[in-house]
Amino acid sequence: MTATMKPVSRVRRLGYVLPFCFLAQVLWGVPGARALNNGLARTPTMGWLHWERFMCNVDCQEDPDSCISEKLFRQIAELMASDGWKDAGYEYLCIDDCWMAPKRDSQGRLQADPKRFPGGIRRLADYVHSKGLKLGIYADVGNKTCAGFPGSFGYYDIDAKTFAEWGVDLLKFDGCYCDSVKHLADGYKQMSLALNRTGRSIVYSCEWPLYMQPFFKPNYTEIREYCNHWRNFADIYDSWQSIKNILDWTSSNQEKIVPVAGPGGWNDPDMDNNFEVWERPLLNLAWAVAMVNLQEIGGPRAYTISLTSLGQGLACNPDCLITQLLPVKRRLGFYEWTSSLKTQINPTGTVLLRLERASSTASKSFL
């Protein structure tokens, strides 16, 4: 069946074994390519990011030493300074998703969770700076972050100014909950310009190619004009095989990623993604969607896809019933257009889905 489907062409010391090389970008090839002109990232950015180890742990009552909190980042800052990581060049301490309060404040600004970050991001930034380090923060180009916290869509200037006022030095800008590829690209460009307008030096870390790849070939020359570095792949995990997969992908894609890398703009090899998405229209406005795991070894891998991207944006608009046909037939239920679907796919395996549009009334009656 996949032969007739249309490809869419493709998301201890130091307390723990921490991934300090989260931003150790590689492959600086031809430095003559036009880069984001903010004077930053003249060498590959290096630092520490919380996600691979702590993910979205917000339960500080049950897990006070490992939850996403001001306390955690102050401890990591201490260790980065005292254990020699800062002296070795790892200068960025970066917050990932799940630091925010569930809603913006009365003036439309993002705010840190008041219980987990009682002093706010400004106080944390001051502390990080006192250790000779720089603070990175996380936001999302779409309507929500990947974990469901407030996104920056419609707030790019406000959020850029907020980060500058807090003393933030790096922004990791994710790409969840975008309703179109154009929204994705325009959002990354707008935030780049908004950061520059603040007058503060803020390294801009994009996820642009990662979210573009399942559907279009990334234009790395254009991406470099707006971003200081860019993620190409999905999340890394705790295994040598994960690292090897990243190295394998990097070595096999040098022709397209080496020429654009150099001072001011770098490939970020932290993440690994090796999936293809295929889709085909069926009768009665239904769509068949196949997700293929191209890895040949290892265990099942999670893959998350935004439903807004499927079927030219129509397959699940405004909502749809999703049935998994392979490897085992089962009814997954009703999903809204703006939601995401997460699946587990075996090495060399395929998950085949059928998406049928349904009304909101049908969704409610089913649930």
Coordinates of C-alpha atoms in Angstrom, one line a residue, residues 1-7 278-281:
M1 CA 0.0 0.0 0.0
T2 CA 2.8 2.4 0.8
A3 CA 4.0 2.2 -2.8
T4 CA 1.0 4.1 -3.9
M5 CA 0.9 6.6 -1.1
K6 CA 2.3 10.0 -1.4
P7 CA 5.4 10.7 0.8
W278 CA 3.2 8.9 4.2
E279 CA -0.5 9.8 3.6
R280 CA -3.1 9.1 1.0
P281 CA -6.7 10.4 0.6

